[in-house]
Amino acid sequence: MTGPIEQGTSRTRGSAHILTFLVRLSQPMEKVWPQLATPEGLARWFTEADELQPRLGGAVTLRGLGSGRITAWDVDRIVEYTLEDGSRLRFHLERYGEDGATLRFTHEFRDGAESEQRWRARFERLVELTEPQGSRAPDPDATA
C-alpha cells in the first residue's frame, strides 16, 4: 500500500458494478464513525444527507444519489445505505494498530455513473478531515 488509500478494485456481477476501497486512518473508529453515519459528517466529505434516521431500517436520503433505508447498523463499526435504485454503500470500520481504523468500503450500483477516481477524491477529503496535520496511520505490516 502506498498512502492511506489502497488502489480501488472494480468488478461486475451480472448488471451490478461493485467498487471496493480500503482506507487506513490514524484516528480510532469512534472518531471516524461520525463522518460516516451523521448528516454533518457525510456533508463534510461526501454529500448532504437530507434525511438520516440513525438505526437499522431508518430512512436515508443522500443528495444526488437518492432515498432508501439503512440496511446495516452496528454503532462505531458498520453502516450500509441501500437506495431505491438498488445501489448499496457499505462502510465497515475495523481497528488498525493501536489507535487507528481501517475503512472497508463497498459501493454496488447498476449504472456507470460512479468511478474509482471520484471515490478516491472523496476518501482523500475524508483522510484530511480525520487525520491530524502531517500524521499518517502507522502500518503494522511494514517492515523496518
PDB file of N, CA, C and O in Angstrom, residues 62-104:
ATOM      1  N   LEU A  62     -29.692  10.676   0.423  1.00  0.00           N
ATOM      2  CA  LEU A  62     -28.375  11.225   0.114  1.00  0.00           C
ATOM      3  C   LEU A  62     -28.507  12.080  -1.140  1.00  0.00           C
ATOM      4  O   LEU A  62     -28.868  11.574  -2.209  1.00  0.00           O
ATOM      5  N   ARG A  63     -28.235  13.366  -0.988  1.00  0.00           N
ATOM      6  CA  ARG A  63     -28.408  14.314  -2.085  1.00  0.00           C
ATOM      7  C   ARG A  63     -27.609  13.879  -3.310  1.00  0.00           C
ATOM      8  O   ARG A  63     -26.440  13.545  -3.214  1.00  0.00           O
ATOM      9  N   GLY A  64     -28.281  13.847  -4.436  1.00  0.00           N
ATOM     10  CA  GLY A  64     -27.646  13.463  -5.687  1.00  0.00           C
ATOM     11  C   GLY A  64     -27.630  11.964  -5.931  1.00  0.00           C
ATOM     12  O   GLY A  64     -27.310  11.512  -7.020  1.00  0.00           O
ATOM     13  N   LEU A  65     -27.955  11.177  -4.901  1.00  0.00           N
ATOM     14  CA  LEU A  65     -27.951   9.720  -5.040  1.00  0.00           C
ATOM     15  C   LEU A  65     -29.335   9.112  -4.887  1.00  0.00           C
ATOM     16  O   LEU A  65     -29.650   8.117  -5.530  1.00  0.00           O
ATOM     17  N   GLY A  66     -30.150   9.648  -3.991  1.00  0.00           N
ATOM     18  CA  GLY A  66     -31.497   9.143  -3.819  1.00  0.00           C
ATOM     19  C   GLY A  66     -31.829   8.787  -2.389  1.00  0.00           C
ATOM     20  O   GLY A  66     -31.056   9.030  -1.464  1.00  0.00           O
ATOM     21  N   SER A  67     -33.005   8.195  -2.243  1.00  0.00           N
ATOM     22  CA  SER A  67     -33.534   7.816  -0.928  1.00  0.00           C
ATOM     23  C   SER A  67     -33.522   6.308  -0.775  1.00  0.00           C
ATOM     24  O   SER A  67     -33.507   5.570  -1.762  1.00  0.00           O
ATOM     25  N   GLY A  68     -33.558   5.871   0.477  1.00  0.00           N
ATOM     26  CA  GLY A  68     -33.596   4.441   0.750  1.00  0.00           C
ATOM     27  C   GLY A  68     -33.653   4.179   2.240  1.00  0.00           C
ATOM     28  O   GLY A  68     -34.205   4.976   3.001  1.00  0.00           O
ATOM     29  N   ARG A  69     -33.045   3.079   2.634  1.00  0.00           N
ATOM     30  CA  ARG A  69     -33.066   2.632   4.030  1.00  0.00           C
ATOM     31  C   ARG A  69     -31.664   2.286   4.496  1.00  0.00           C
ATOM     32  O   ARG A  69     -30.788   1.924   3.709  1.00  0.00           O
ATOM     33  N   ILE A  70     -31.482   2.315   5.813  1.00  0.00           N
ATOM     34  CA  ILE A  70     -30.244   1.833   6.422  1.00  0.00           C
ATOM     35  C   ILE A  70     -30.428   0.333   6.624  1.00  0.00           C
ATOM     36  O   ILE A  70     -31.303  -0.096   7.366  1.00  0.00           O
ATOM     37  N   THR A  71     -29.635  -0.453   5.903  1.00  0.00           N
ATOM     38  CA  THR A  71     -29.807  -1.909   5.901  1.00  0.00           C
ATOM     39  C   THR A  71     -28.774  -2.644   6.744  1.00  0.00           C
ATOM     40  O   THR A  71     -28.844  -3.863   6.872  1.00  0.00           O
ATOM     41  N   ALA A  72     -27.833  -1.912   7.321  1.00  0.00           N
ATOM     42  CA  ALA A  72     -26.910  -2.465   8.318  1.00  0.00           C
ATOM     43  C   ALA A  72     -26.524  -1.312   9.235  1.00  0.00           C
ATOM     44  O   ALA A  72     -26.254  -0.208   8.770  1.00  0.00           O
ATOM     45  N   TRP A  73     -26.526  -1.590  10.546  1.00  0.00           N
ATOM     46  CA  TRP A  73     -26.207  -0.539  11.520  1.00  0.00           C
ATOM     47  C   TRP A  73     -25.622  -1.207  12.754  1.00  0.00           C
ATOM     48  O   TRP A  73     -26.316  -1.901  13.487  1.00  0.00           O
ATOM     49  N   ASP A  74     -24.337  -1.017  12.970  1.00  0.00           N
ATOM     50  CA  ASP A  74     -23.647  -1.503  14.154  1.00  0.00           C
ATOM     51  C   ASP A  74     -22.791  -0.328  14.622  1.00  0.00           C
ATOM     52  O   ASP A  74     -21.741  -0.050  14.023  1.00  0.00           O
ATOM     53  N   VAL A  75     -23.246   0.389  15.617  1.00  0.00           N
ATOM     54  CA  VAL A  75     -22.634   1.649  16.033  1.00  0.00           C
ATOM     55  C   VAL A  75     -21.121   1.521  16.180  1.00  0.00           C
ATOM     56  O   VAL A  75     -20.613   0.580  16.792  1.00  0.00           O
ATOM     57  N   ASP A  76     -20.430   2.495  15.623  1.00  0.00           N
ATOM     58  CA  ASP A  76     -18.966   2.603  15.592  1.00  0.00           C
ATOM     59  C   ASP A  76     -18.306   1.572  14.683  1.00  0.00           C
ATOM     60  O   ASP A  76     -17.080   1.505  14.624  1.00  0.00           O
ATOM     61  N   ARG A  77     -19.084   0.756  13.946  1.00  0.00           N
ATOM     62  CA  ARG A  77     -18.476  -0.281  13.105  1.00  0.00           C
ATOM     63  C   ARG A  77     -19.013  -0.326  11.684  1.00  0.00           C
ATOM     64  O   ARG A  77     -18.241  -0.291  10.743  1.00  0.00           O
ATOM     65  N   ILE A  78     -20.322  -0.476  11.504  1.00  0.00           N
ATOM     66  CA  ILE A  78     -20.882  -0.744  10.176  1.00  0.00           C
ATOM     67  C   ILE A  78     -22.127   0.101   9.942  1.00  0.00           C
ATOM     68  O   ILE A  78     -23.021   0.149  10.781  1.00  0.00           O
ATOM     69  N   VAL A  79     -22.169   0.750   8.778  1.00  0.00           N
ATOM     70  CA  VAL A  79     -23.389   1.377   8.294  1.00  0.00           C
ATOM     71  C   VAL A  79     -23.491   1.074   6.804  1.00  0.00           C
ATOM     72  O   VAL A  79     -22.495   1.102   6.082  1.00  0.00           O
ATOM     73  N   GLU A  80     -24.708   0.705   6.402  1.00  0.00           N
ATOM     74  CA  GLU A  80     -24.951   0.403   4.989  1.00  0.00           C
ATOM     75  C   GLU A  80     -26.215   1.139   4.563  1.00  0.00           C
ATOM     76  O   GLU A  80     -27.251   1.034   5.227  1.00  0.00           O
ATOM     77  N   TYR A  81     -26.092   1.879   3.473  1.00  0.00           N
ATOM     78  CA  TYR A  81     -27.216   2.610   2.907  1.00  0.00           C
ATOM     79  C   TYR A  81     -27.624   1.898   1.616  1.00  0.00           C
ATOM     80  O   TYR A  81     -26.824   1.774   0.699  1.00  0.00           O
ATOM     81  N   THR A  82     -28.874   1.424   1.546  1.00  0.00           N
ATOM     82  CA  THR A  82     -29.398   0.803   0.336  1.00  0.00           C
ATOM     83  C   THR A  82     -30.464   1.734  -0.217  1.00  0.00           C
ATOM     84  O   THR A  82     -31.444   2.047   0.468  1.00  0.00           O
ATOM     85  N   LEU A  83     -30.256   2.173  -1.451  1.00  0.00           N
ATOM     86  CA  LEU A  83     -31.130   3.165  -2.054  1.00  0.00           C
ATOM     87  C   LEU A  83     -32.184   2.503  -2.934  1.00  0.00           C
ATOM     88  O   LEU A  83     -32.047   1.347  -3.334  1.00  0.00           O
ATOM     89  N   GLU A  84     -33.236   3.262  -3.243  1.00  0.00           N
ATOM     90  CA  GLU A  84     -34.365   2.727  -4.005  1.00  0.00           C
ATOM     91  C   GLU A  84     -33.978   2.212  -5.382  1.00  0.00           C
ATOM     92  O   GLU A  84     -34.641   1.331  -5.921  1.00  0.00           O
ATOM     93  N   ASP A  85     -32.908   2.748  -5.970  1.00  0.00           N
ATOM     94  CA  ASP A  85     -32.483   2.280  -7.291  1.00  0.00           C
ATOM     95  C   ASP A  85     -31.697   0.966  -7.221  1.00  0.00           C
ATOM     96  O   ASP A  85     -31.213   0.466  -8.220  1.00  0.00           O
ATOM     97  N   GLY A  86     -31.550   0.417  -6.010  1.00  0.00           N
ATOM     98  CA  GLY A  86     -30.838  -0.842  -5.828  1.00  0.00           C
ATOM     99  C   GLY A  86     -29.367  -0.672  -5.499  1.00  0.00           C
ATOM    100  O   GLY A  86     -28.679  -1.654  -5.211  1.00  0.00           O
ATOM    101  N   SER A  87     -28.852   0.549  -5.534  1.00  0.00           N
ATOM    102  CA  SER A  87     -27.444   0.744  -5.186  1.00  0.00           C
ATOM    103  C   SER A  87     -27.265   0.624  -3.678  1.00  0.00           C
ATOM    104  O   SER A  87     -28.187   0.826  -2.900  1.00  0.00           O
ATOM    105  N   ARG A  88     -26.042   0.256  -3.300  1.00  0.00           N
ATOM    106  CA  ARG A  88     -25.734  -0.005  -1.888  1.00  0.00           C
ATOM    107  C   ARG A  88     -24.366   0.557  -1.574  1.00  0.00           C
ATOM    108  O   ARG A  88     -23.408   0.331  -2.312  1.00  0.00           O
ATOM    109  N   LEU A  89     -24.268   1.303  -0.470  1.00  0.00           N
ATOM    110  CA  LEU A  89     -22.996   1.833   0.011  1.00  0.00           C
ATOM    111  C   LEU A  89     -22.775   1.278   1.407  1.00  0.00           C
ATOM    112  O   LEU A  89     -23.596   1.482   2.295  1.00  0.00           O
ATOM    113  N   ARG A  90     -21.662   0.575   1.593  1.00  0.00           N
ATOM    114  CA  ARG A  90     -21.363  -0.049   2.885  1.00  0.00           C
ATOM    115  C   ARG A  90     -20.021   0.466   3.399  1.00  0.00           C
ATOM    116  O   ARG A  90     -19.015   0.404   2.704  1.00  0.00           O
ATOM    117  N   PHE A  91     -20.034   0.971   4.641  1.00  0.00           N
ATOM    118  CA  PHE A  91     -18.844   1.449   5.330  1.00  0.00           C
ATOM    119  C   PHE A  91     -18.626   0.534   6.528  1.00  0.00           C
ATOM    120  O   PHE A  91     -19.479   0.450   7.401  1.00  0.00           O
ATOM    121  N   HIS A  92     -17.498  -0.156   6.559  1.00  0.00           N
ATOM    122  CA  HIS A  92     -17.200  -1.122   7.617  1.00  0.00           C
ATOM    123  C   HIS A  92     -15.864  -0.718   8.251  1.00  0.00           C
ATOM    124  O   HIS A  92     -14.824  -0.775   7.594  1.00  0.00           O
ATOM    125  N   LEU A  93     -15.913  -0.344   9.511  1.00  0.00           N
ATOM    126  CA  LEU A  93     -14.707   0.055  10.241  1.00  0.00           C
ATOM    127  C   LEU A  93     -14.159  -1.097  11.068  1.00  0.00           C
ATOM    128  O   LEU A  93     -14.921  -1.849  11.673  1.00  0.00           O
ATOM    129  N   GLU A  94     -12.827  -1.203  11.088  1.00  0.00           N
ATOM    130  CA  GLU A  94     -12.120  -2.181  11.922  1.00  0.00           C
ATOM    131  C   GLU A  94     -10.970  -1.465  12.610  1.00  0.00           C
ATOM    132  O   GLU A  94     -10.461  -0.465  12.109  1.00  0.00           O
ATOM    133  N   ARG A  95     -10.562  -1.983  13.738  1.00  0.00           N
ATOM    134  CA  ARG A  95      -9.384  -1.427  14.420  1.00  0.00           C
ATOM    135  C   ARG A  95      -8.149  -1.641  13.543  1.00  0.00           C
ATOM    136  O   ARG A  95      -8.027  -2.639  12.851  1.00  0.00           O
ATOM    137  N   TYR A  96      -7.227  -0.675  13.631  1.00  0.00           N
ATOM    138  CA  TYR A  96      -5.984  -0.745  12.871  1.00  0.00           C
ATOM    139  C   TYR A  96      -4.849  -0.299  13.781  1.00  0.00           C
ATOM    140  O   TYR A  96      -4.782   0.870  14.171  1.00  0.00           O
ATOM    141  N   GLY A  97      -4.002  -1.234  14.160  1.00  0.00           N
ATOM    142  CA  GLY A  97      -2.917  -0.902  15.068  1.00  0.00           C
ATOM    143  C   GLY A  97      -3.450  -0.484  16.431  1.00  0.00           C
ATOM    144  O   GLY A  97      -4.546  -0.864  16.836  1.00  0.00           O
ATOM    145  N   GLU A  98      -2.684   0.334  17.123  1.00  0.00           N
ATOM    146  CA  GLU A  98      -3.056   0.776  18.470  1.00  0.00           C
ATOM    147  C   GLU A  98      -4.202   1.787  18.460  1.00  0.00           C
ATOM    148  O   GLU A  98      -5.127   1.691  19.247  1.00  0.00           O
ATOM    149  N   ASP A  99      -4.114   2.787  17.576  1.00  0.00           N
ATOM    150  CA  ASP A  99      -5.048   3.910  17.640  1.00  0.00           C
ATOM    151  C   ASP A  99      -5.741   4.222  16.327  1.00  0.00           C
ATOM    152  O   ASP A  99      -6.386   5.260  16.212  1.00  0.00           O
ATOM    153  N   GLY A 100      -5.612   3.377  15.328  1.00  0.00           N
ATOM    154  CA  GLY A 100      -6.154   3.693  14.021  1.00  0.00           C
ATOM    155  C   GLY A 100      -7.400   2.902  13.667  1.00  0.00           C
ATOM    156  O   GLY A 100      -7.888   2.082  14.444  1.00  0.00           O
ATOM    157  N   ALA A 101      -7.902   3.188  12.467  1.00  0.00           N
ATOM    158  CA  ALA A 101      -9.073   2.492  11.944  1.00  0.00           C
ATOM    159  C   ALA A 101      -8.849   2.172  10.476  1.00  0.00           C
ATOM    160  O   ALA A 101      -8.199   2.927   9.756  1.00  0.00           O
ATOM    161  N   THR A 102      -9.373   1.047  10.058  1.00  0.00           N
ATOM    162  CA  THR A 102      -9.408   0.684   8.651  1.00  0.00           C
ATOM    163  C   THR A 102     -10.854   0.771   8.198  1.00  0.00           C
ATOM    164  O   THR A 102     -11.743   0.216   8.839  1.00  0.00           O
ATOM    165  N   LEU A 103     -11.072   1.475   7.101  1.00  0.00           N
ATOM    166  CA  LEU A 103     -12.396   1.558   6.495  1.00  0.00           C
ATOM    167  C   LEU A 103     -12.419   0.643   5.280  1.00  0.00           C
ATOM    168  O   LEU A 103     -11.619   0.811   4.361  1.00  0.00           O
ATOM    169  N   ARG A 104     -13.308  -0.341   5.307  1.00  0.00           N
ATOM    170  CA  ARG A 104     -13.556  -1.203   4.145  1.00  0.00           C
ATOM    171  C   ARG A 104     -14.851  -0.707   3.524  1.00  0.00           C
ATOM    172  O   ARG A 104     -15.897  -0.736   4.161  1.00  0.00           O
TER     173      ARG A 104
END
